[in-house]
Amino acid sequence: MTSPTTATPAASSPPAPQPFWNPYLAGIGLGLTLLLAYVVLGTGLGASGGITRLAATAAHGVAPTAVEQSPYLAGYFADGSPLAHYLVLMLAGTLLGGFVSAAAAGRLRAGVERGPRASVALRLALALGGGVLAGLGARFASGCTSGQALSGGAMLQTGSFVFTGACFAAAFALAPLVKKEWR
């Protein structure tokens, strides 16, 4: 039995997280990655294309006839497996790179980031709803913010600039509606 004055060894606390990267240097790194993609692959960056290819493959596993008869989804199987595409590898590399980067910076932890007024269920519902809307918008716009803003912007495509401007305008317009959840 220990006395009340006996101290027990304290559990070692995790190291303090490293500071975030300089956003200007990160932007230069992203620009160089985009340049490398054009030089090596002959095409730009994008994220929604990889997710769409995964979804097409999953749908084909469940209902192959319906997918093969779909004018939209059948195109993903024209060159063989949709998974044998650079966008799927880029998506996997992005997820793996984010995980490794967060672990190296001491920022890897399980949890749901939310404001003090938002429940975990509300935060997850908003994230899911926003993700679905962003995914649908990416398909309608023929590309996500990565593909449109970065790759399309680098190619000086007018539609990409309109898309990027609309994304920023929508974000500024909708921010006050959800801002109270973070206070």
mmCIF file of C-alpha atoms in Angstrom:
data_model
loop_
_atom_site.group_PDB
_atom_site.id
_atom_site.type_symbol
_atom_site.label_atom_id
_atom_site.label_comp_id
_atom_site.label_asym_id
_atom_site.label_seq_id
_atom_site.Cartn_x
_atom_site.Cartn_y
_atom_site.Cartn_z
ATOM 1 C CA MET A 1 0.000 0.000 0.000
ATOM 2 C CA THR A 2 1.322 3.401 -0.921
ATOM 3 C CA SER A 3 0.988 6.472 1.187
ATOM 4 C CA PRO A 4 -0.877 9.524 -0.137
ATOM 5 C CA THR A 5 2.400 11.405 -0.478
ATOM 6 C CA THR A 6 4.057 8.759 -2.640
ATOM 7 C CA ALA A 7 4.197 9.936 -6.226
ATOM 8 C CA THR A 8 3.574 7.523 -9.026
ATOM 9 C CA PRO A 9 5.579 7.906 -12.189
ATOM 10 C CA ALA A 10 3.740 10.057 -14.721
ATOM 11 C CA ALA A 11 2.906 8.561 -18.086
ATOM 12 C CA SER A 12 5.067 9.983 -20.802
ATOM 13 C CA SER A 13 3.170 12.585 -22.755
ATOM 14 C CA PRO A 14 3.328 12.552 -26.521
ATOM 15 C CA PRO A 15 5.724 15.024 -28.107
ATOM 16 C CA ALA A 16 4.327 18.391 -29.124
ATOM 17 C CA PRO A 17 3.203 18.474 -32.747
ATOM 18 C CA GLN A 18 5.496 20.141 -35.226
ATOM 19 C CA PRO A 19 4.343 23.450 -36.717
ATOM 20 C CA PHE A 20 2.459 23.433 -40.005
ATOM 21 C CA TRP A 21 4.420 23.868 -43.197
ATOM 22 C CA ASN A 22 4.860 27.312 -44.632
ATOM 23 C CA PRO A 23 1.877 27.663 -47.023
ATOM 24 C CA TYR A 24 3.987 29.414 -49.668
ATOM 25 C CA LEU A 25 6.542 26.595 -49.723
ATOM 26 C CA ALA A 26 3.748 24.013 -49.748
ATOM 27 C CA GLY A 27 2.168 25.863 -52.709
ATOM 28 C CA ILE A 28 5.474 25.827 -54.580
ATOM 29 C CA GLY A 29 5.747 22.099 -53.844
ATOM 30 C CA LEU A 30 2.233 21.525 -55.184
ATOM 31 C CA GLY A 31 3.034 23.534 -58.314
ATOM 32 C CA LEU A 32 6.175 21.476 -58.896
ATOM 33 C CA THR A 33 4.148 18.293 -58.412
ATOM 34 C CA LEU A 34 1.679 19.513 -61.036
ATOM 35 C CA LEU A 35 4.539 20.333 -63.417
ATOM 36 C CA LEU A 36 6.020 16.870 -62.841
ATOM 37 C CA ALA A 37 2.627 15.278 -63.575
ATOM 38 C CA TYR A 38 2.455 17.105 -66.912
ATOM 39 C CA VAL A 39 6.049 16.192 -67.807
ATOM 40 C CA VAL A 40 5.892 12.527 -66.755
ATOM 41 C CA LEU A 41 2.232 11.604 -67.342
ATOM 42 C CA GLY A 42 1.245 14.181 -69.932
ATOM 43 C CA THR A 43 -1.768 15.135 -67.819
ATOM 44 C CA GLY A 44 -2.599 17.044 -64.657
ATOM 45 C CA LEU A 45 -3.742 16.195 -61.154
ATOM 46 C CA GLY A 46 -7.193 15.315 -59.861
ATOM 47 C CA ALA A 47 -8.839 13.359 -57.070
ATOM 48 C CA SER A 48 -12.440 12.720 -58.058
ATOM 49 C CA GLY A 49 -11.461 10.623 -61.075
ATOM 50 C CA GLY A 50 -9.807 8.022 -58.844
ATOM 51 C CA ILE A 51 -12.847 7.856 -56.559
ATOM 52 C CA THR A 52 -15.146 7.539 -59.586
ATOM 53 C CA ARG A 53 -13.041 4.667 -60.918
ATOM 54 C CA LEU A 54 -13.236 2.901 -57.541
ATOM 55 C CA ALA A 55 -17.012 3.431 -57.472
ATOM 56 C CA ALA A 56 -17.377 2.111 -61.040
ATOM 57 C CA THR A 57 -15.390 -0.998 -60.113
ATOM 58 C CA ALA A 58 -17.510 -1.567 -56.986
ATOM 59 C CA ALA A 59 -20.740 -1.074 -58.956
ATOM 60 C CA HIS A 60 -19.499 -3.513 -61.598
ATOM 61 C CA GLY A 61 -18.916 -6.093 -58.874
ATOM 62 C CA VAL A 62 -22.540 -5.769 -57.731
ATOM 63 C CA ALA A 63 -24.363 -5.213 -61.036
ATOM 64 C CA PRO A 64 -22.031 -5.897 -63.979
ATOM 65 C CA THR A 65 -24.725 -5.864 -66.671
ATOM 66 C CA ALA A 66 -26.124 -2.503 -65.576
ATOM 67 C CA VAL A 67 -22.649 -0.953 -65.484
ATOM 68 C CA GLU A 68 -21.697 -2.368 -68.894
ATOM 69 C CA GLN A 69 -24.906 -0.964 -70.401
ATOM 70 C CA SER A 70 -24.462 2.455 -68.784
ATOM 71 C CA PRO A 71 -23.094 4.984 -71.288
ATOM 72 C CA TYR A 72 -21.340 6.818 -68.436
ATOM 73 C CA LEU A 73 -19.876 3.945 -66.414
ATOM 74 C CA ALA A 74 -19.020 1.615 -69.314
ATOM 75 C CA GLY A 75 -16.429 4.129 -70.497
ATOM 76 C CA TYR A 76 -14.343 3.422 -67.424
ATOM 77 C CA PHE A 77 -13.850 -0.176 -68.602
ATOM 78 C CA ALA A 78 -12.878 0.679 -72.195
ATOM 79 C CA ASP A 79 -9.126 0.441 -71.490
ATOM 80 C CA GLY A 80 -9.286 -2.570 -69.170
ATOM 81 C CA SER A 81 -9.615 -2.326 -65.419
ATOM 82 C CA PRO A 82 -10.506 1.134 -64.094
ATOM 83 C CA LEU A 83 -8.108 0.461 -61.226
ATOM 84 C CA ALA A 84 -5.131 0.329 -63.626
ATOM 85 C CA HIS A 85 -5.154 4.112 -63.999
ATOM 86 C CA TYR A 86 -2.809 6.724 -62.608
ATOM 87 C CA LEU A 87 -5.635 8.569 -60.803
ATOM 88 C CA VAL A 88 -6.315 5.534 -58.590
ATOM 89 C CA LEU A 89 -2.623 5.280 -57.732
ATOM 90 C CA MET A 90 -2.508 9.025 -57.089
ATOM 91 C CA LEU A 91 -5.512 8.734 -54.748
ATOM 92 C CA ALA A 92 -3.822 5.912 -52.823
ATOM 93 C CA GLY A 93 -0.571 7.881 -52.700
ATOM 94 C CA THR A 94 -2.386 10.971 -51.427
ATOM 95 C CA LEU A 95 -4.014 9.011 -48.604
ATOM 96 C CA LEU A 96 -0.759 7.267 -47.706
ATOM 97 C CA GLY A 97 1.229 10.512 -47.943
ATOM 98 C CA GLY A 98 -1.237 12.345 -45.701
ATOM 99 C CA PHE A 99 -1.064 9.556 -43.133
ATOM 100 C CA VAL A 100 2.753 9.467 -43.149
ATOM 101 C CA SER A 101 2.974 13.271 -43.023
ATOM 102 C CA ALA A 102 0.581 13.493 -40.066
ATOM 103 C CA ALA A 103 2.462 10.735 -38.231
ATOM 104 C CA ALA A 104 5.837 12.386 -38.870
ATOM 105 C CA ALA A 105 4.527 15.748 -37.603
ATOM 106 C CA GLY A 106 3.047 14.189 -34.457
ATOM 107 C CA ARG A 107 -0.490 15.091 -35.532
ATOM 108 C CA LEU A 108 -1.909 11.605 -36.051
ATOM 109 C CA ARG A 109 -4.752 10.849 -33.669
ATOM 110 C CA ALA A 110 -8.209 9.328 -33.849
ATOM 111 C CA GLY A 111 -11.123 11.670 -33.353
ATOM 112 C CA VAL A 112 -13.733 13.869 -34.964
ATOM 113 C CA GLU A 113 -12.875 17.542 -35.132
ATOM 114 C CA ARG A 114 -15.911 19.629 -34.336
ATOM 115 C CA GLY A 115 -17.007 22.812 -32.691
ATOM 116 C CA PRO A 116 -18.248 22.874 -29.105
ATOM 117 C CA ARG A 117 -21.928 23.060 -30.158
ATOM 118 C CA ALA A 118 -21.814 20.323 -32.784
ATOM 119 C CA SER A 119 -22.321 16.724 -31.793
ATOM 120 C CA VAL A 120 -20.198 14.010 -33.375
ATOM 121 C CA ALA A 121 -23.265 12.790 -35.289
ATOM 122 C CA LEU A 122 -23.987 16.278 -36.650
ATOM 123 C CA ARG A 123 -20.363 16.795 -37.668
ATOM 124 C CA LEU A 124 -20.247 13.445 -39.469
ATOM 125 C CA ALA A 125 -23.607 14.100 -41.155
ATOM 126 C CA LEU A 126 -22.432 17.514 -42.371
ATOM 127 C CA ALA A 127 -19.145 16.045 -43.595
ATOM 128 C CA LEU A 128 -20.938 13.233 -45.430
ATOM 129 C CA GLY A 129 -23.484 15.615 -46.952
ATOM 130 C CA GLY A 130 -20.780 18.040 -48.029
ATOM 131 C CA GLY A 131 -18.708 15.225 -49.479
ATOM 132 C CA VAL A 132 -21.639 13.893 -51.491
ATOM 133 C CA LEU A 133 -22.455 17.371 -52.824
ATOM 134 C CA ALA A 134 -18.797 17.995 -53.687
ATOM 135 C CA GLY A 135 -18.571 14.621 -55.420
ATOM 136 C CA LEU A 136 -21.697 15.261 -57.477
ATOM 137 C CA GLY A 137 -20.470 18.738 -58.332
ATOM 138 C CA ALA A 138 -17.121 17.314 -59.394
ATOM 139 C CA ARG A 139 -18.833 14.899 -61.773
ATOM 140 C CA PHE A 140 -21.087 17.613 -63.211
ATOM 141 C CA ALA A 141 -18.118 19.961 -63.638
ATOM 142 C CA SER A 142 -15.923 17.235 -65.168
ATOM 143 C CA GLY A 143 -13.413 17.506 -62.358
ATOM 144 C CA CYS A 144 -12.880 18.302 -58.707
ATOM 145 C CA THR A 145 -11.214 21.365 -57.289
ATOM 146 C CA SER A 146 -7.809 19.728 -57.814
ATOM 147 C CA GLY A 147 -8.469 18.902 -61.426
ATOM 148 C CA GLN A 148 -10.324 22.103 -62.247
ATOM 149 C CA ALA A 149 -8.440 24.696 -60.219
ATOM 150 C CA LEU A 150 -4.927 23.290 -60.467
ATOM 151 C CA SER A 151 -4.795 21.419 -63.760
ATOM 152 C CA GLY A 152 -7.418 23.455 -65.618
ATOM 153 C CA GLY A 153 -6.057 26.703 -64.223
ATOM 154 C CA ALA A 154 -2.547 25.745 -65.309
ATOM 155 C CA MET A 155 -3.943 25.207 -68.820
ATOM 156 C CA LEU A 156 -5.688 28.636 -68.594
ATOM 157 C CA GLN A 157 -9.111 27.086 -69.224
ATOM 158 C CA THR A 158 -11.893 29.623 -68.771
ATOM 159 C CA GLY A 159 -14.298 27.035 -67.333
ATOM 160 C CA SER A 160 -11.771 26.147 -64.646
ATOM 161 C CA PHE A 161 -11.506 29.768 -63.548
ATOM 162 C CA VAL A 162 -15.312 30.066 -63.458
ATOM 163 C CA PHE A 163 -15.533 26.819 -61.445
ATOM 164 C CA THR A 164 -12.882 27.954 -58.957
ATOM 165 C CA GLY A 165 -14.552 31.338 -58.537
ATOM 166 C CA ALA A 166 -17.914 29.641 -57.959
ATOM 167 C CA CYS A 167 -16.360 27.371 -55.317
ATOM 168 C CA PHE A 168 -14.941 30.336 -53.421
ATOM 169 C CA ALA A 169 -18.189 32.297 -53.743
ATOM 170 C CA ALA A 170 -20.213 29.342 -52.436
ATOM 171 C CA ALA A 171 -17.792 28.826 -49.552
ATOM 172 C CA PHE A 172 -18.015 32.475 -48.505
ATOM 173 C CA ALA A 173 -21.808 32.448 -48.839
ATOM 174 C CA LEU A 174 -22.294 29.258 -46.824
ATOM 175 C CA ALA A 175 -19.644 29.856 -44.154
ATOM 176 C CA PRO A 176 -21.900 31.995 -41.915
ATOM 177 C CA LEU A 177 -24.486 29.182 -41.851
ATOM 178 C CA VAL A 178 -22.087 26.695 -40.258
ATOM 179 C CA LYS A 179 -19.756 29.099 -38.460
ATOM 180 C CA LYS A 180 -21.849 29.015 -35.288
ATOM 181 C CA GLU A 181 -21.122 25.284 -34.964
ATOM 182 C CA TRP A 182 -17.426 26.066 -34.429
ATOM 183 C CA ARG A 183 -17.844 28.720 -31.734
#
